[in-house]
CSV table of C-alpha atoms and ligand atoms in Angstrom, one decimal:
chain,number,residue,atom,x,y,z
X,1,VAL,CA,8.0,-20.6,8.6
X,2,LYS,CA,5.4,-21.4,5.9
X,3,LEU,CA,5.5,-18.6,3.3
X,4,PRO,CA,2.2,-17.5,1.8
X,5,ILE,CA,1.4,-18.7,-1.7
X,6,GLN,CA,2.5,-16.3,-4.4
X,7,CYS,CA,0.6,-16.2,-7.6
X,8,ALA,CA,2.0,-14.3,-10.6
X,9,THR,CA,-0.6,-13.0,-13.2
X,10,ASP,CA,0.1,-11.2,-16.4
X,11,VAL,CA,-2.5,-8.5,-16.0
X,12,SER,CA,-1.7,-6.8,-19.3
X,13,ASP,CA,1.1,-6.6,-21.9
X,14,GLY,CA,4.3,-6.3,-19.9
X,15,ILE,CA,2.5,-5.9,-16.5
X,16,LEU,CA,2.8,-8.5,-13.9
X,17,ALA,CA,1.0,-8.8,-10.6
X,18,ILE,CA,2.5,-11.0,-7.9
X,19,ILE,CA,-0.4,-11.6,-5.4
X,20,GLN,CA,0.2,-13.2,-2.0
X,21,GLU,CA,-2.7,-15.0,-0.3
X,22,SER,CA,-4.7,-13.8,1.4
X,23,GLY,CA,-3.4,-10.3,2.1
X,24,GLU,CA,-3.6,-10.2,5.9
X,25,MET,CA,-1.1,-8.4,8.1
X,26,GLY,CA,2.4,-8.8,6.7
X,27,VAL,CA,1.2,-10.5,3.4
X,28,SER,CA,1.3,-8.0,0.6
X,29,ASN,CA,1.5,-7.8,-3.2
X,30,SER,CA,4.1,-6.7,-5.6
X,31,ALA,CA,4.0,-5.8,-9.3
X,32,ALA,CA,6.4,-5.5,-12.2
X,33,VAL,CA,6.5,-3.5,-15.4
X,34,ILE,CA,8.7,-5.3,-17.9
X,35,GLU,CA,10.2,-3.7,-21.0
X,36,ASN,CA,12.9,-5.4,-23.1
X,37,GLY,CA,13.9,-7.7,-20.2
X,38,HIS,CA,14.2,-4.8,-17.8
X,39,ALA,CA,11.8,-4.7,-14.9
X,40,LEU,CA,10.5,-1.9,-12.7
X,41,VAL,CA,9.5,-3.7,-9.4
X,42,VAL,CA,6.8,-2.0,-7.3
X,43,ASP,CA,7.1,-3.0,-3.7
X,44,THR,CA,9.3,-5.8,-2.3
X,45,MET,CA,7.0,-7.5,0.3
X,46,LEU,CA,7.9,-8.2,3.9
X,47,LEU,CA,10.7,-10.8,3.7
X,48,PRO,CA,13.8,-11.3,1.5
X,49,GLU,CA,12.4,-14.9,1.0
X,50,MET,CA,9.2,-13.4,-0.5
X,51,ALA,CA,11.3,-11.0,-2.6
X,52,HIS,CA,13.2,-14.0,-3.9
X,53,GLY,CA,9.9,-15.2,-5.3
X,54,ILE,CA,9.6,-11.9,-7.2
X,55,THR,CA,13.0,-12.2,-8.8
X,56,GLU,CA,12.4,-15.9,-9.7
X,57,THR,CA,9.2,-15.0,-11.4
X,58,LEU,CA,11.0,-12.3,-13.4
X,59,ARG,CA,13.9,-14.7,-14.2
X,60,PHE,CA,11.3,-17.2,-15.5
X,61,ARG,CA,10.1,-14.5,-17.9
X,62,GLY,CA,13.7,-13.6,-19.0
X,63,ALA,CA,13.7,-10.3,-17.0
X,64,ARG,CA,15.6,-8.7,-14.2
X,65,ALA,CA,14.9,-5.8,-11.9
X,66,VAL,CA,16.6,-2.5,-12.9
X,67,LEU,CA,14.6,-0.2,-10.6
X,68,VAL,CA,12.6,-0.8,-7.4
X,69,LEU,CA,9.9,1.6,-6.2
X,70,ASN,CA,8.5,1.4,-2.7
X,71,THR,CA,4.9,2.7,-2.6
X,72,HIS,CA,5.1,3.7,1.1
X,73,HIS,CA,7.1,3.1,4.3
X,74,HIS,CA,5.2,0.1,5.7
X,75,ILE,CA,7.6,-2.8,6.4
X,76,ASP,CA,5.5,-5.3,4.5
X,77,HIS,CA,6.2,-3.3,1.3
X,78,ILE,CA,10.0,-2.7,1.9
X,79,GLY,CA,11.3,-5.6,4.0
X,80,GLY,CA,12.4,-7.4,0.8
X,81,ASN,CA,14.5,-4.4,-0.4
X,82,VAL,CA,17.7,-6.1,0.9
X,83,HIS,CA,17.1,-8.7,-1.8
X,84,PHE,CA,17.5,-6.0,-4.5
X,85,SER,CA,20.7,-4.3,-3.2
X,86,SER,CA,22.2,-4.3,-6.7
X,87,CYS,CA,19.7,-2.0,-8.2
X,88,PRO,CA,18.4,1.5,-7.3
X,89,ILE,CA,15.5,1.6,-4.9
X,90,ILE,CA,13.4,4.7,-4.8
X,91,ALA,CA,10.5,6.1,-2.7
X,92,HIS,CA,8.8,9.3,-1.8
X,93,PRO,CA,11.2,11.5,0.2
X,94,VAL,CA,8.8,11.6,3.2
X,95,ALA,CA,8.7,7.7,3.2
X,96,VAL,CA,12.5,7.6,2.8
X,97,GLU,CA,12.9,9.6,6.0
X,98,ILE,CA,10.4,7.4,8.0
X,99,ILE,CA,12.2,4.2,6.7
X,100,ARG,CA,15.5,5.7,7.8
X,101,GLN,CA,14.1,6.0,11.3
X,102,MET,CA,12.6,2.6,11.2
X,103,SER,CA,15.8,1.0,10.1
X,104,ALA,CA,17.4,1.6,13.5
X,105,ASP,CA,15.1,-1.0,15.1
X,106,THR,CA,12.9,-3.5,13.4
X,107,THR,CA,11.8,-5.3,16.6
X,108,VAL,CA,8.6,-3.1,16.6
X,109,ALA,CA,7.6,-4.9,13.4
X,110,THR,CA,8.3,-8.3,14.9
X,111,ARG,CA,5.7,-7.5,17.6
X,112,LEU,CA,3.2,-6.3,15.1
X,113,ILE,CA,3.6,-9.3,12.8
X,114,PRO,CA,4.4,-12.2,15.1
X,115,ARG,CA,3.7,-14.8,12.4
X,116,PHE,CA,7.0,-13.8,10.6
X,117,ALA,CA,8.8,-12.4,13.6
X,118,ALA,CA,11.9,-14.7,13.2
X,119,GLU,CA,12.3,-13.9,9.5
X,120,ILE,CA,11.8,-10.1,9.5
X,121,PRO,CA,15.2,-8.7,8.5
X,122,ARG,CA,17.1,-6.9,11.3
X,123,ARG,CA,18.4,-4.5,8.7
X,124,LEU,CA,16.3,-2.5,6.3
X,125,GLN,CA,17.6,-1.3,2.9
X,126,VAL,CA,16.7,2.4,2.9
X,127,PRO,CA,15.5,3.7,-0.5
X,128,GLU,CA,16.6,7.0,-2.0
X,129,SER,CA,14.3,9.9,-3.0
X,130,LEU,CA,12.5,9.2,-6.2
X,131,TYR,CA,13.3,12.7,-7.2
X,132,ASN,CA,17.0,11.8,-7.4
X,133,ARG,CA,16.3,9.4,-10.2
X,134,LEU,CA,13.2,10.9,-12.0
X,135,THR,CA,12.5,14.4,-13.1
X,136,ALA,CA,9.0,15.7,-12.9
X,137,SER,CA,8.2,15.2,-16.6
X,138,GLU,CA,10.0,11.8,-17.0
X,139,SER,CA,7.9,8.7,-17.1
X,140,LEU,CA,8.8,5.4,-15.4
X,141,PRO,CA,10.1,2.4,-17.4
X,142,GLY,CA,7.3,1.1,-19.6
X,143,GLY,CA,5.6,4.4,-19.8
X,144,GLY,CA,4.2,4.5,-16.3
X,145,GLU,CA,3.1,7.7,-14.6
X,146,LEU,CA,3.9,8.3,-11.0
X,147,LEU,CA,1.0,9.5,-8.8
X,148,THR,CA,1.9,10.9,-5.3
X,149,PHE,CA,-0.4,11.5,-2.4
X,150,SER,CA,0.9,13.0,0.8
X,151,PRO,CA,-0.8,12.1,3.2
X,152,ALA,CA,-3.2,9.3,2.3
X,153,HIS,CA,-2.9,5.7,3.6
X,154,THR,CA,0.3,6.9,5.2
X,155,ALA,CA,2.3,10.2,5.4
X,156,ALA,CA,3.2,9.6,1.7
X,157,ASP,CA,2.0,7.1,-0.8
X,158,VAL,CA,2.8,6.7,-4.5
X,159,ALA,CA,1.0,4.7,-7.1
X,160,VAL,CA,1.9,3.9,-10.7
X,161,TRP,CA,-0.6,4.5,-13.5
X,162,MET,CA,-0.1,2.7,-16.8
X,163,PRO,CA,-2.2,4.8,-19.2
X,164,GLU,CA,-1.9,2.7,-22.3
X,165,GLN,CA,-3.0,-0.5,-20.5
X,166,ARG,CA,-5.3,1.3,-18.1
X,167,VAL,CA,-3.7,-0.6,-15.2
X,168,LEU,CA,-3.2,1.0,-11.7
X,169,LEU,CA,-0.5,-0.3,-9.4
X,170,ALA,CA,-2.1,1.1,-6.3
X,171,GLY,CA,0.0,0.0,-3.3
X,172,ASP,CA,-2.0,0.3,-0.2
X,173,LEU,CA,-4.2,3.1,-1.6
X,174,CYS,CA,-6.2,0.0,-2.5
X,175,PHE,CA,-7.0,-3.0,-0.3
X,176,ASN,CA,-9.2,-5.8,-1.6
X,177,GLY,CA,-10.9,-8.4,0.7
X,178,VAL,CA,-8.8,-7.1,3.7
X,179,THR,CA,-10.0,-4.2,5.8
X,180,PRO,CA,-7.9,-1.1,5.1
X,181,LEU,CA,-5.6,0.3,7.8
X,182,ALA,CA,-6.0,4.0,8.0
X,183,ILE,CA,-4.2,4.9,11.2
X,184,HIS,CA,-0.9,6.3,9.7
X,185,GLY,CA,-2.2,8.8,7.3
X,186,ARG,CA,-5.3,10.9,7.0
X,187,LEU,CA,-8.7,9.5,6.1
X,188,GLN,CA,-10.0,12.6,4.3
X,189,ASP,CA,-7.0,12.8,2.1
X,190,TRP,CA,-7.2,9.1,1.3
X,191,VAL,CA,-10.8,9.7,0.2
X,192,ALA,CA,-9.6,12.5,-2.0
X,193,ALA,CA,-6.8,10.3,-3.4
X,194,LEU,CA,-9.4,7.6,-4.2
X,195,GLU,CA,-11.5,10.1,-6.1
X,196,ILE,CA,-8.5,10.9,-8.3
X,197,LEU,CA,-7.8,7.2,-8.9
X,198,ILE,CA,-11.5,6.4,-9.6
X,199,ALA,CA,-11.5,9.2,-12.2
X,200,LEU,CA,-8.7,7.4,-14.1
X,201,ALA,CA,-11.2,4.5,-14.7
X,202,PRO,CA,-8.6,1.7,-14.4
X,203,VAL,CA,-9.5,-1.6,-15.9
X,204,VAL,CA,-7.3,-3.5,-13.4
X,205,VAL,CA,-6.1,-2.4,-10.1
X,206,VAL,CA,-3.2,-4.2,-8.4
X,207,PRO,CA,-4.0,-3.6,-4.7
X,208,GLY,CA,-1.4,-3.6,-1.9
X,209,HIS,CA,-3.3,-6.5,-0.2
X,210,GLY,CA,-5.7,-9.1,-1.5
X,211,PRO,CA,-6.6,-10.3,-5.0
X,212,LEU,CA,-6.7,-8.2,-8.2
X,213,ALA,CA,-9.2,-5.4,-8.0
X,214,THR,CA,-11.2,-3.1,-10.2
X,215,VAL,CA,-12.5,0.4,-10.0
X,216,ALA,CA,-15.5,-1.0,-8.1
X,217,THR,CA,-13.1,-1.9,-5.3
X,218,LEU,CA,-11.8,1.7,-5.2
X,219,GLU,CA,-15.4,2.8,-4.9
X,220,THR,CA,-16.1,0.4,-2.0
X,221,LEU,CA,-13.1,1.8,-0.1
X,222,HIS,CA,-14.2,5.4,-0.9
X,223,SER,CA,-17.7,4.7,0.5
X,224,TYR,CA,-16.2,3.1,3.6
X,225,LEU,CA,-13.7,5.9,4.4
X,226,GLN,CA,-16.2,8.6,3.6
X,227,ALA,CA,-19.0,7.2,5.7
X,228,MET,CA,-16.5,6.8,8.6
X,229,THR,CA,-15.4,10.4,8.2
X,230,ALA,CA,-19.0,11.6,8.4
X,231,VAL,CA,-19.8,9.5,11.5
X,232,ALA,CA,-16.5,10.7,13.2
X,233,ARG,CA,-17.5,14.3,12.7
X,234,ARG,CA,-20.8,13.7,14.5
X,235,ILE,CA,-18.9,12.1,17.4
X,236,ALA,CA,-16.4,15.0,17.5
X,237,ALA,CA,-19.4,17.4,17.6
X,238,GLY,CA,-20.8,15.6,20.6
X,239,GLU,CA,-24.0,14.5,18.7
X,240,ILE,CA,-23.4,10.8,19.2
X,241,THR,CA,-21.2,8.6,21.3
X,242,MET,CA,-18.6,6.2,20.0
X,243,SER,CA,-20.8,3.2,20.8
X,244,ASP,CA,-23.8,4.7,19.0
X,245,SER,CA,-21.6,5.2,16.0
X,246,LEU,CA,-20.6,1.6,15.7
X,247,GLU,CA,-24.3,0.8,15.3
X,248,MET,CA,-24.8,3.6,12.8
X,249,PHE,CA,-21.7,3.1,10.7
X,250,ASP,CA,-22.3,0.9,7.7
X,251,PRO,CA,-19.0,-0.5,6.4
X,252,GLY,CA,-20.6,-1.7,3.2
X,253,ASP,CA,-18.8,-4.6,1.5
X,254,VAL,CA,-15.8,-4.0,3.7
X,255,GLY,CA,-17.9,-5.5,6.5
X,256,ASN,CA,-17.3,-8.9,4.9
X,257,TRP,CA,-13.5,-8.5,4.5
X,258,LEU,CA,-10.6,-9.9,6.7
X,259,GLU,CA,-9.2,-8.1,9.7
X,260,PRO,CA,-12.5,-6.6,10.8
X,261,GLY,CA,-10.9,-5.3,14.0
X,262,ARG,CA,-9.3,-2.5,12.0
X,263,THR,CA,-12.6,-0.7,11.6
X,264,MET,CA,-12.6,0.3,15.3
X,265,MET,CA,-8.9,1.5,15.0
X,266,ASN,CA,-9.8,3.4,11.8
X,267,LEU,CA,-12.8,5.0,13.5
X,268,ARG,CA,-10.7,6.2,16.5
X,269,GLN,CA,-8.3,7.8,14.0
X,270,ALA,CA,-11.2,9.4,12.1
X,271,VAL,CA,-12.4,10.9,15.4
X,272,ARG,CA,-9.0,12.3,16.2
X,273,GLU,CA,-9.0,14.0,12.7
X,274,ALA,CA,-12.5,15.4,13.3
X,275,GLN,CA,-11.5,16.7,16.7
X,276,GLN,CA,-8.5,18.6,15.2
X,277,GLU,CA,-11.0,20.2,12.7
X,278,VAL,CA,-13.1,21.4,15.6
X,279,VAL,CA,-10.1,22.9,17.4
X,280,HIS,CA,-8.9,24.7,14.3
O,1,ZN,ZN1,0.6,-0.2,4.2
């Protein structure tokens, strides 16, 4: 299989972004925080071969992974864990439980991501709870702060905030140039999470998919998800139909991004959430 191009960028002192073009299904980013040759690796991509690119990039800089953090349970962020079996791998406990269930059968993923079906590992390396390794007050290597959101893009997402460099390692809380996928979490909570991330005023955002982003990208996503939530409430209230809504909904800049078919999937999810509100 032809692997996507990986491009490593030093976004700030000791912070490395490893971006894979062009961020579509199964093609995700990774980041590393390097301190005295020791690296915290954030997300391991889909394939061990992709993860090999991460460790080669670190080796080239005289660094090695000492801790791996998975931002959420999606296989394109954890499939490369098997390549890091010699160092601790941590994730939010909710994500750990989902990954444990996924690890029994990865053929679901091969159907979702046919492009890499043959290479997707049959075995997943299940991370341990981040609370086993980090106490609430302890910062990550390099001075990073852990931000947890449960739910948001998925049932549980974590991001790393580097306050000194004002860099946000966002995982899939940020997509850039690729339509976000909002069917495994809760749109309203993702909107709230984005408000917290925007308030940090990051200078650089390393997204889960697509090229390096800024706070403006977070704002674009916020508008998209918030507008979708508003339209979905009107559908749930019976004021408009699903087909009306597609004409009314303005995706903003996201309308020009890859994977446009996800907007319909996201809207259906938003309507399900709005219907639950009506019932309760
Ligand atoms: Zn994801």
